[in-house]
DNA sequence: CCTTAAACCATGTAAATACATAATTAACCT
DNA sequence: AGGTTAATTATGTATTTACATGGTTTAAGG
């Protein structure tokens, strides 16, 4: 674990401090509501200004990972909002846990120009082609989900990879890219003609639609994933606890 | 609307600025991704330092109400309704934060026999009546969610309570019952005739359906909640981190 | 011995300043 | 006209400085 801050790095100091703090609070020593060193001391130790350190702490406070108390100190929050971390993101593993064997109905990999929103999430130009993966998956009886994934060019995918392997395992082993954070948006949609065809339902039928924004170790965008789930066959579960 | 900042007020300047901005972006003029005045100008106009102003803007950026772009400016995010772990559980508070005034279109409280699944969750007999609350809520323009709540008899509700108050606040203050854990199941459904009528959509249109199992301090079931959200107007967001 | 006041500690608030960097626009040169 | 370069604009990063304020601990006083 990196305990110091590199002033020569192009990564902003407050980002480095933030990452450092995230690592720090994972340490068992800090788990049970323990106090952090005070800001003035810690800033001196890290050789950054108190303002910069506060900038980093602020983010974690906002995420409710840290709790500040005036005149007392900053402590590590005990219970975090767990969203039943999906084991972790892997579809096939999740299905396996439910006793469903995943069948791949279609798999298609291509190089395409990203649309506006994808390019914006990846922070790249719409003129630069990226790898797109489409997958139709389901149980042994019938397909019930259609996935579209876009991958950031930084990863360096060729499009020739073995996408039959569990995706995140492959990305980790072959490209040292680890999914670290996922932001998801879940909504209900009417199936358009294309999706309806894939999922073998009627156009206009409801589908559960999930956008997933996946970030790597450095909080950099790595995957943009769209999932269209046949309505009856999928339930998304979330568990959250008061903090 | 207050447009100025009171330097003599005991309320911190950055809090005042934050509130002012929240009001400001509600203004129709700012609705469609419009740019805010630049930080240096705005700070001068409000007679506060840029640092303080940035502190205020930061909060709204964290909440994704504003989007900053270096060298370009700060624009208002096209606010769609999302639920960032629901703040915590309260619908009206979450809407308030988004600048949407919640309107209650219908409110109906009754004593009913629980169905099988409800009785099973509460671990009570189907012969024992419980309090059921139905609510149709939405923005000032139109309803977009229909809630049904069942409450565990242990709480001791009479059905005469003031359900116009924030629910969890009322339960905490009047009955010392605190929501502590929530398990949610989200799926997509076709609106049946009843729901379609309430939400003013066509039968068969997709709705986002959420079941919520709420537990109290002692992890005992306290509320069973069903929510039917009009499809276009609701996005459920989840953020999860690898552990 | 208990209450109250003072001292202390750590975070909270606020400003002024300086320079870096990304996005846009304008000017410039082929 | 088209592409490259430079200037402009507005946010991003970082430091130093100063004082306020809410808790905690200690010390004083009845």
PDB file of N, CA and C in Angstrom, chain B residues 72-156:
ATOM      1  N   UNK B  72     -15.142  25.751 -19.826  1.00  0.00           N
ATOM      2  CA  UNK B  72     -16.419  25.970 -20.496  1.00  0.00           C
ATOM      3  C   UNK B  72     -17.426  26.655 -19.566  1.00  0.00           C
ATOM      4  N   UNK B  73     -17.631  26.060 -18.441  1.00  0.00           N
ATOM      5  CA  UNK B  73     -18.559  26.648 -17.486  1.00  0.00           C
ATOM      6  C   UNK B  73     -19.280  25.595 -16.662  1.00  0.00           C
ATOM      7  N   UNK B  74     -20.245  26.064 -15.896  1.00  0.00           N
ATOM      8  CA  UNK B  74     -21.022  25.173 -15.047  1.00  0.00           C
ATOM      9  C   UNK B  74     -22.467  25.203 -15.506  1.00  0.00           C
ATOM     10  N   UNK B  75     -22.983  24.051 -15.858  1.00  0.00           N
ATOM     11  CA  UNK B  75     -24.343  24.027 -16.364  1.00  0.00           C
ATOM     12  C   UNK B  75     -25.257  23.199 -15.468  1.00  0.00           C
ATOM     13  N   UNK B  76     -26.526  23.443 -15.627  1.00  0.00           N
ATOM     14  CA  UNK B  76     -27.523  22.720 -14.851  1.00  0.00           C
ATOM     15  C   UNK B  76     -27.762  21.360 -15.478  1.00  0.00           C
ATOM     16  N   UNK B  77     -27.689  20.311 -14.663  1.00  0.00           N
ATOM     17  CA  UNK B  77     -27.925  18.964 -15.170  1.00  0.00           C
ATOM     18  C   UNK B  77     -29.401  18.804 -15.499  1.00  0.00           C
ATOM     19  N   UNK B  78     -29.665  18.089 -16.575  1.00  0.00           N
ATOM     20  CA  UNK B  78     -31.066  17.815 -16.865  1.00  0.00           C
ATOM     21  C   UNK B  78     -31.566  16.834 -15.825  1.00  0.00           C
ATOM     22  N   UNK B  79     -32.288  17.390 -14.874  1.00  0.00           N
ATOM     23  CA  UNK B  79     -32.649  16.616 -13.690  1.00  0.00           C
ATOM     24  C   UNK B  79     -33.714  15.597 -14.027  1.00  0.00           C
ATOM     25  N   UNK B  80     -33.294  14.370 -13.993  1.00  0.00           N
ATOM     26  CA  UNK B  80     -34.303  13.334 -14.010  1.00  0.00           C
ATOM     27  C   UNK B  80     -34.342  12.769 -12.603  1.00  0.00           C
ATOM     28  N   UNK B  81     -35.475  12.238 -12.292  1.00  0.00           N
ATOM     29  CA  UNK B  81     -35.661  11.788 -10.931  1.00  0.00           C
ATOM     30  C   UNK B  81     -34.836  10.532 -10.701  1.00  0.00           C
ATOM     31  N   UNK B  82     -33.978  10.575  -9.754  1.00  0.00           N
ATOM     32  CA  UNK B  82     -33.221   9.381  -9.442  1.00  0.00           C
ATOM     33  C   UNK B  82     -33.160   9.226  -7.933  1.00  0.00           C
ATOM     34  N   UNK B  83     -32.786   8.060  -7.524  1.00  0.00           N
ATOM     35  CA  UNK B  83     -32.787   7.825  -6.095  1.00  0.00           C
ATOM     36  C   UNK B  83     -31.433   7.313  -5.661  1.00  0.00           C
ATOM     37  N   UNK B  84     -30.659   8.175  -5.090  1.00  0.00           N
ATOM     38  CA  UNK B  84     -29.343   7.798  -4.624  1.00  0.00           C
ATOM     39  C   UNK B  84     -29.484   7.277  -3.204  1.00  0.00           C
ATOM     40  N   UNK B  85     -29.771   6.018  -3.114  1.00  0.00           N
ATOM     41  CA  UNK B  85     -30.039   5.313  -1.853  1.00  0.00           C
ATOM     42  C   UNK B  85     -31.088   6.039  -1.022  1.00  0.00           C
ATOM     43  N   UNK B  86     -31.916   6.813  -1.712  1.00  0.00           N
ATOM     44  CA  UNK B  86     -33.208   7.253  -1.219  1.00  0.00           C
ATOM     45  C   UNK B  86     -33.201   8.129   0.038  1.00  0.00           C
ATOM     46  N   UNK B  87     -32.055   8.519   0.553  1.00  0.00           N
ATOM     47  CA  UNK B  87     -31.954   9.715   1.433  1.00  0.00           C
ATOM     48  C   UNK B  87     -32.670   9.653   2.755  1.00  0.00           C
ATOM     49  N   UNK B  88     -32.833   8.884   3.547  1.00  0.00           N
ATOM     50  CA  UNK B  88     -32.814   7.461   3.443  1.00  0.00           C
ATOM     51  C   UNK B  88     -34.211   6.913   3.496  1.00  0.00           C
ATOM     52  N   UNK B  89     -34.756   6.544   2.387  1.00  0.00           N
ATOM     53  CA  UNK B  89     -36.094   6.017   2.213  1.00  0.00           C
ATOM     54  C   UNK B  89     -37.147   7.072   1.919  1.00  0.00           C
ATOM     55  N   UNK B  90     -36.896   8.298   2.340  1.00  0.00           N
ATOM     56  CA  UNK B  90     -37.950   9.289   2.224  1.00  0.00           C
ATOM     57  C   UNK B  90     -38.126   9.822   0.810  1.00  0.00           C
ATOM     58  N   UNK B  91     -39.286   9.604   0.292  1.00  0.00           N
ATOM     59  CA  UNK B  91     -39.611  10.031  -1.056  1.00  0.00           C
ATOM     60  C   UNK B  91     -39.685  11.557  -1.156  1.00  0.00           C
ATOM     61  N   UNK B  92     -40.405  12.155  -0.237  1.00  0.00           N
ATOM     62  CA  UNK B  92     -40.611  13.605  -0.328  1.00  0.00           C
ATOM     63  C   UNK B  92     -39.313  14.386  -0.155  1.00  0.00           C
ATOM     64  N   UNK B  93     -38.443  13.888   0.743  1.00  0.00           N
ATOM     65  CA  UNK B  93     -37.166  14.573   0.933  1.00  0.00           C
ATOM     66  C   UNK B  93     -36.306  14.498  -0.316  1.00  0.00           C
ATOM     67  N   UNK B  94     -36.318  13.327  -0.932  1.00  0.00           N
ATOM     68  CA  UNK B  94     -35.541  13.140  -2.144  1.00  0.00           C
ATOM     69  C   UNK B  94     -36.041  14.053  -3.258  1.00  0.00           C
ATOM     70  N   UNK B  95     -37.330  14.154  -3.376  1.00  0.00           N
ATOM     71  CA  UNK B  95     -37.922  15.001  -4.418  1.00  0.00           C
ATOM     72  C   UNK B  95     -37.608  16.464  -4.145  1.00  0.00           C
ATOM     73  N   UNK B  96     -37.663  16.802  -2.873  1.00  0.00           N
ATOM     74  CA  UNK B  96     -37.382  18.179  -2.466  1.00  0.00           C
ATOM     75  C   UNK B  96     -35.969  18.573  -2.901  1.00  0.00           C
ATOM     76  N   UNK B  97     -35.044  17.648  -2.693  1.00  0.00           N
ATOM     77  CA  UNK B  97     -33.652  17.902  -3.059  1.00  0.00           C
ATOM     78  C   UNK B  97     -33.504  18.105  -4.560  1.00  0.00           C
ATOM     79  N   UNK B  98     -34.418  17.500  -5.316  1.00  0.00           N
ATOM     80  CA  UNK B  98     -34.364  17.642  -6.769  1.00  0.00           C
ATOM     81  C   UNK B  98     -35.145  18.861  -7.242  1.00  0.00           C
ATOM     82  N   UNK B  99     -35.682  19.580  -6.284  1.00  0.00           N
ATOM     83  CA  UNK B  99     -36.420  20.774  -6.672  1.00  0.00           C
ATOM     84  C   UNK B  99     -37.814  20.491  -7.178  1.00  0.00           C
ATOM     85  N   UNK B 100     -38.323  19.315  -6.850  1.00  0.00           N
ATOM     86  CA  UNK B 100     -39.676  18.968  -7.267  1.00  0.00           C
ATOM     87  C   UNK B 100     -40.589  18.983  -6.046  1.00  0.00           C
ATOM     88  N   UNK B 101     -41.645  19.714  -6.168  1.00  0.00           N
ATOM     89  CA  UNK B 101     -42.597  19.753  -5.071  1.00  0.00           C
ATOM     90  C   UNK B 101     -43.525  18.554  -5.185  1.00  0.00           C
ATOM     91  N   UNK B 102     -43.596  17.809  -4.125  1.00  0.00           N
ATOM     92  CA  UNK B 102     -44.438  16.621  -4.144  1.00  0.00           C
ATOM     93  C   UNK B 102     -45.888  17.009  -3.938  1.00  0.00           C
ATOM     94  N   UNK B 103     -46.711  16.477  -4.793  1.00  0.00           N
ATOM     95  CA  UNK B 103     -48.129  16.715  -4.633  1.00  0.00           C
ATOM     96  C   UNK B 103     -48.804  15.379  -4.327  1.00  0.00           C
ATOM     97  N   UNK B 104     -49.644  15.378  -3.343  1.00  0.00           N
ATOM     98  CA  UNK B 104     -50.387  14.170  -3.020  1.00  0.00           C
ATOM     99  C   UNK B 104     -51.729  14.221  -3.733  1.00  0.00           C
ATOM    100  N   UNK B 105     -51.908  13.309  -4.670  1.00  0.00           N
ATOM    101  CA  UNK B 105     -53.141  13.318  -5.449  1.00  0.00           C
ATOM    102  C   UNK B 105     -54.254  12.553  -4.738  1.00  0.00           C
ATOM    103  N   UNK B 106     -53.849  11.470  -4.097  1.00  0.00           N
ATOM    104  CA  UNK B 106     -54.821  10.676  -3.359  1.00  0.00           C
ATOM    105  C   UNK B 106     -54.154  10.146  -2.108  1.00  0.00           C
ATOM    106  N   UNK B 107     -54.963   9.987  -1.067  1.00  0.00           N
ATOM    107  CA  UNK B 107     -54.466   9.372   0.154  1.00  0.00           C
ATOM    108  C   UNK B 107     -55.613   8.599   0.772  1.00  0.00           C
ATOM    109  N   UNK B 108     -55.384   7.324   0.965  1.00  0.00           N
ATOM    110  CA  UNK B 108     -56.462   6.492   1.478  1.00  0.00           C
ATOM    111  C   UNK B 108     -55.907   5.523   2.524  1.00  0.00           C
ATOM    112  N   UNK B 109     -56.478   5.568   3.686  1.00  0.00           N
ATOM    113  CA  UNK B 109     -56.032   4.669   4.755  1.00  0.00           C
ATOM    114  C   UNK B 109     -57.181   3.758   5.158  1.00  0.00           C
ATOM    115  N   UNK B 110     -56.872   2.482   5.317  1.00  0.00           N
ATOM    116  CA  UNK B 110     -57.943   1.537   5.661  1.00  0.00           C
ATOM    117  C   UNK B 110     -57.412   0.363   6.490  1.00  0.00           C
ATOM    118  N   UNK B 111     -58.329  -0.370   7.061  1.00  0.00           N
ATOM    119  CA  UNK B 111     -57.968  -1.603   7.772  1.00  0.00           C
ATOM    120  C   UNK B 111     -58.381  -2.779   6.894  1.00  0.00           C
ATOM    121  N   UNK B 112     -57.446  -3.642   6.579  1.00  0.00           N
ATOM    122  CA  UNK B 112     -57.747  -4.757   5.682  1.00  0.00           C
ATOM    123  C   UNK B 112     -57.132  -6.063   6.180  1.00  0.00           C
ATOM    124  N   UNK B 113     -57.621  -7.152   5.644  1.00  0.00           N
ATOM    125  CA  UNK B 113     -56.980  -8.444   5.899  1.00  0.00           C
ATOM    126  C   UNK B 113     -55.768  -8.560   4.980  1.00  0.00           C
ATOM    127  N   UNK B 114     -54.632  -8.938   5.523  1.00  0.00           N
ATOM    128  CA  UNK B 114     -53.437  -9.065   4.670  1.00  0.00           C
ATOM    129  C   UNK B 114     -53.548 -10.271   3.747  1.00  0.00           C
ATOM    130  N   UNK B 115     -52.932 -10.168   2.596  1.00  0.00           N
ATOM    131  CA  UNK B 115     -52.884 -11.341   1.726  1.00  0.00           C
ATOM    132  C   UNK B 115     -51.802 -12.297   2.230  1.00  0.00           C
ATOM    133  N   UNK B 116     -51.678 -13.399   1.547  1.00  0.00           N
ATOM    134  CA  UNK B 116     -50.737 -14.438   1.955  1.00  0.00           C
ATOM    135  C   UNK B 116     -49.313 -13.916   2.175  1.00  0.00           C
ATOM    136  N   UNK B 117     -48.788 -13.295   1.145  1.00  0.00           N
ATOM    137  CA  UNK B 117     -47.376 -12.903   1.202  1.00  0.00           C
ATOM    138  C   UNK B 117     -47.125 -11.848   2.276  1.00  0.00           C
ATOM    139  N   UNK B 118     -48.051 -10.917   2.418  1.00  0.00           N
ATOM    140  CA  UNK B 118     -47.893  -9.882   3.436  1.00  0.00           C
ATOM    141  C   UNK B 118     -47.924 -10.498   4.835  1.00  0.00           C
ATOM    142  N   UNK B 119     -48.908 -11.365   5.059  1.00  0.00           N
ATOM    143  CA  UNK B 119     -49.035 -12.019   6.356  1.00  0.00           C
ATOM    144  C   UNK B 119     -47.780 -12.833   6.658  1.00  0.00           C
ATOM    145  N   UNK B 120     -47.248 -13.441   5.638  1.00  0.00           N
ATOM    146  CA  UNK B 120     -46.065 -14.264   5.823  1.00  0.00           C
ATOM    147  C   UNK B 120     -44.839 -13.424   6.168  1.00  0.00           C
ATOM    148  N   UNK B 121     -44.712 -12.278   5.505  1.00  0.00           N
ATOM    149  CA  UNK B 121     -43.600 -11.379   5.811  1.00  0.00           C
ATOM    150  C   UNK B 121     -43.711 -10.844   7.243  1.00  0.00           C
ATOM    151  N   UNK B 122     -44.935 -10.472   7.618  1.00  0.00           N
ATOM    152  CA  UNK B 122     -45.148  -9.938   8.964  1.00  0.00           C
ATOM    153  C   UNK B 122     -45.199 -11.042  10.021  1.00  0.00           C
ATOM    154  N   UNK B 123     -45.340 -12.273   9.534  1.00  0.00           N
ATOM    155  CA  UNK B 123     -45.479 -13.415  10.422  1.00  0.00           C
ATOM    156  C   UNK B 123     -46.707 -13.270  11.318  1.00  0.00           C
ATOM    157  N   UNK B 124     -47.823 -12.950  10.688  1.00  0.00           N
ATOM    158  CA  UNK B 124     -49.097 -12.859  11.400  1.00  0.00           C
ATOM    159  C   UNK B 124     -50.162 -13.658  10.650  1.00  0.00           C
ATOM    160  N   UNK B 125     -51.315 -13.765  11.246  1.00  0.00           N
ATOM    161  CA  UNK B 125     -52.410 -14.500  10.613  1.00  0.00           C
ATOM    162  C   UNK B 125     -53.112 -13.643   9.563  1.00  0.00           C
ATOM    163  N   UNK B 126     -53.688 -14.291   8.569  1.00  0.00           N
ATOM    164  CA  UNK B 126     -54.424 -13.538   7.546  1.00  0.00           C
ATOM    165  C   UNK B 126     -55.792 -13.110   8.065  1.00  0.00           C
ATOM    166  N   UNK B 127     -56.098 -13.537   9.285  1.00  0.00           N
ATOM    167  CA  UNK B 127     -57.404 -13.218   9.878  1.00  0.00           C
ATOM    168  C   UNK B 127     -57.364 -11.893  10.645  1.00  0.00           C
ATOM    169  N   UNK B 128     -56.166 -11.372  10.838  1.00  0.00           N
ATOM    170  CA  UNK B 128     -56.004 -10.177  11.665  1.00  0.00           C
ATOM    171  C   UNK B 128     -55.836  -8.951  10.778  1.00  0.00           C
ATOM    172  N   UNK B 129     -56.716  -7.998  10.936  1.00  0.00           N
ATOM    173  CA  UNK B 129     -56.659  -6.805  10.085  1.00  0.00           C
ATOM    174  C   UNK B 129     -55.461  -5.919  10.397  1.00  0.00           C
ATOM    175  N   UNK B 130     -54.929  -5.310   9.359  1.00  0.00           N
ATOM    176  CA  UNK B 130     -53.801  -4.403   9.522  1.00  0.00           C
ATOM    177  C   UNK B 130     -54.077  -3.098   8.770  1.00  0.00           C
ATOM    178  N   UNK B 131     -53.246  -2.099   9.052  1.00  0.00           N
ATOM    179  CA  UNK B 131     -53.425  -0.797   8.413  1.00  0.00           C
ATOM    180  C   UNK B 131     -52.800  -0.802   7.021  1.00  0.00           C
ATOM    181  N   UNK B 132     -53.576  -0.368   6.056  1.00  0.00           N
ATOM    182  CA  UNK B 132     -53.097  -0.252   4.682  1.00  0.00           C
ATOM    183  C   UNK B 132     -53.185   1.213   4.276  1.00  0.00           C
ATOM    184  N   UNK B 133     -52.125   1.698   3.651  1.00  0.00           N
ATOM    185  CA  UNK B 133     -52.157   3.079   3.173  1.00  0.00           C
ATOM    186  C   UNK B 133     -51.889   3.096   1.681  1.00  0.00           C
ATOM    187  N   UNK B 134     -52.700   3.830   0.972  1.00  0.00           N
ATOM    188  CA  UNK B 134     -52.487   3.977  -0.466  1.00  0.00           C
ATOM    189  C   UNK B 134     -52.262   5.444  -0.775  1.00  0.00           C
ATOM    190  N   UNK B 135     -51.291   5.699  -1.592  1.00  0.00           N
ATOM    191  CA  UNK B 135     -50.975   7.087  -1.925  1.00  0.00           C
ATOM    192  C   UNK B 135     -50.658   7.241  -3.395  1.00  0.00           C
ATOM    193  N   UNK B 136     -51.236   8.244  -3.992  1.00  0.00           N
ATOM    194  CA  UNK B 136     -50.887   8.593  -5.360  1.00  0.00           C
ATOM    195  C   UNK B 136     -50.140   9.914  -5.290  1.00  0.00           C
ATOM    196  N   UNK B 137     -48.905   9.904  -5.730  1.00  0.00           N
ATOM    197  CA  UNK B 137     -48.076  11.090  -5.601  1.00  0.00           C
ATOM    198  C   UNK B 137     -47.389  11.447  -6.908  1.00  0.00           C
ATOM    199  N   UNK B 138     -46.921  12.676  -6.965  1.00  0.00           N
ATOM    200  CA  UNK B 138     -46.224  13.094  -8.181  1.00  0.00           C
ATOM    201  C   UNK B 138     -45.786  14.533  -8.098  1.00  0.00           C
ATOM    202  N   UNK B 139     -45.499  15.079  -9.256  1.00  0.00           N
ATOM    203  CA  UNK B 139     -45.109  16.477  -9.312  1.00  0.00           C
ATOM    204  C   UNK B 139     -46.377  17.325  -9.370  1.00  0.00           C
ATOM    205  N   UNK B 140     -46.191  18.619  -9.494  1.00  0.00           N
ATOM    206  CA  UNK B 140     -47.358  19.490  -9.548  1.00  0.00           C
ATOM    207  C   UNK B 140     -48.165  19.247 -10.828  1.00  0.00           C
ATOM    208  N   UNK B 141     -47.486  18.722 -11.841  1.00  0.00           N
ATOM    209  CA  UNK B 141     -48.148  18.513 -13.129  1.00  0.00           C
ATOM    210  C   UNK B 141     -48.996  17.243 -13.182  1.00  0.00           C
ATOM    211  N   UNK B 142     -48.362  16.146 -12.771  1.00  0.00           N
ATOM    212  CA  UNK B 142     -49.057  14.873 -12.939  1.00  0.00           C
ATOM    213  C   UNK B 142     -48.553  13.821 -11.959  1.00  0.00           C
ATOM    214  N   UNK B 143     -49.395  12.851 -11.640  1.00  0.00           N
ATOM    215  CA  UNK B 143     -48.976  11.789 -10.732  1.00  0.00           C
ATOM    216  C   UNK B 143     -47.993  10.876 -11.429  1.00  0.00           C
ATOM    217  N   UNK B 144     -47.009  10.382 -10.710  1.00  0.00           N
ATOM    218  CA  UNK B 144     -46.116   9.422 -11.359  1.00  0.00           C
ATOM    219  C   UNK B 144     -45.759   8.219 -10.492  1.00  0.00           C
ATOM    220  N   UNK B 145     -46.343   8.155  -9.320  1.00  0.00           N
ATOM    221  CA  UNK B 145     -46.099   6.947  -8.531  1.00  0.00           C
ATOM    222  C   UNK B 145     -47.303   6.611  -7.661  1.00  0.00           C
ATOM    223  N   UNK B 146     -47.589   5.321  -7.583  1.00  0.00           N
ATOM    224  CA  UNK B 146     -48.653   4.853  -6.716  1.00  0.00           C
ATOM    225  C   UNK B 146     -48.051   3.917  -5.674  1.00  0.00           C
ATOM    226  N   UNK B 147     -48.226   4.304  -4.421  1.00  0.00           N
ATOM    227  CA  UNK B 147     -47.663   3.513  -3.321  1.00  0.00           C
ATOM    228  C   UNK B 147     -48.749   2.760  -2.571  1.00  0.00           C
ATOM    229  N   UNK B 148     -48.444   1.554  -2.194  1.00  0.00           N
ATOM    230  CA  UNK B 148     -49.286   0.842  -1.238  1.00  0.00           C
ATOM    231  C   UNK B 148     -48.397   0.397  -0.085  1.00  0.00           C
ATOM    232  N   UNK B 149     -48.786   0.739   1.124  1.00  0.00           N
ATOM    233  CA  UNK B 149     -48.006   0.347   2.293  1.00  0.00           C
ATOM    234  C   UNK B 149     -48.855  -0.445   3.270  1.00  0.00           C
ATOM    235  N   UNK B 150     -48.264  -1.518   3.795  1.00  0.00           N
ATOM    236  CA  UNK B 150     -48.895  -2.246   4.890  1.00  0.00           C
ATOM    237  C   UNK B 150     -48.005  -2.122   6.113  1.00  0.00           C
ATOM    238  N   UNK B 151     -48.633  -1.932   7.284  1.00  0.00           N
ATOM    239  CA  UNK B 151     -47.840  -1.760   8.493  1.00  0.00           C
ATOM    240  C   UNK B 151     -48.079  -2.892   9.482  1.00  0.00           C
ATOM    241  N   UNK B 152     -47.009  -3.287  10.107  1.00  0.00           N
ATOM    242  CA  UNK B 152     -47.105  -4.358  11.093  1.00  0.00           C
ATOM    243  C   UNK B 152     -47.921  -3.886  12.288  1.00  0.00           C
ATOM    244  N   UNK B 153     -48.848  -4.735  12.776  1.00  0.00           N
ATOM    245  CA  UNK B 153     -49.703  -4.332  13.906  1.00  0.00           C
ATOM    246  C   UNK B 153     -48.896  -3.983  15.159  1.00  0.00           C
ATOM    247  N   UNK B 154     -47.692  -4.509  15.275  1.00  0.00           N
ATOM    248  CA  UNK B 154     -46.865  -4.231  16.443  1.00  0.00           C
ATOM    249  C   UNK B 154     -46.671  -2.730  16.668  1.00  0.00           C
ATOM    250  N   UNK B 155     -46.582  -1.992  15.562  1.00  0.00           N
ATOM    251  CA  UNK B 155     -46.337  -0.555  15.655  1.00  0.00           C
ATOM    252  C   UNK B 155     -47.450   0.147  16.424  1.00  0.00           C
ATOM    253  N   UNK B 156     -48.669  -0.318  16.215  1.00  0.00           N
ATOM    254  CA  UNK B 156     -49.786   0.254  16.954  1.00  0.00           C
ATOM    255  C   UNK B 156     -50.486   1.407  16.275  1.00  0.00           C
TER     256      UNK B 156
END
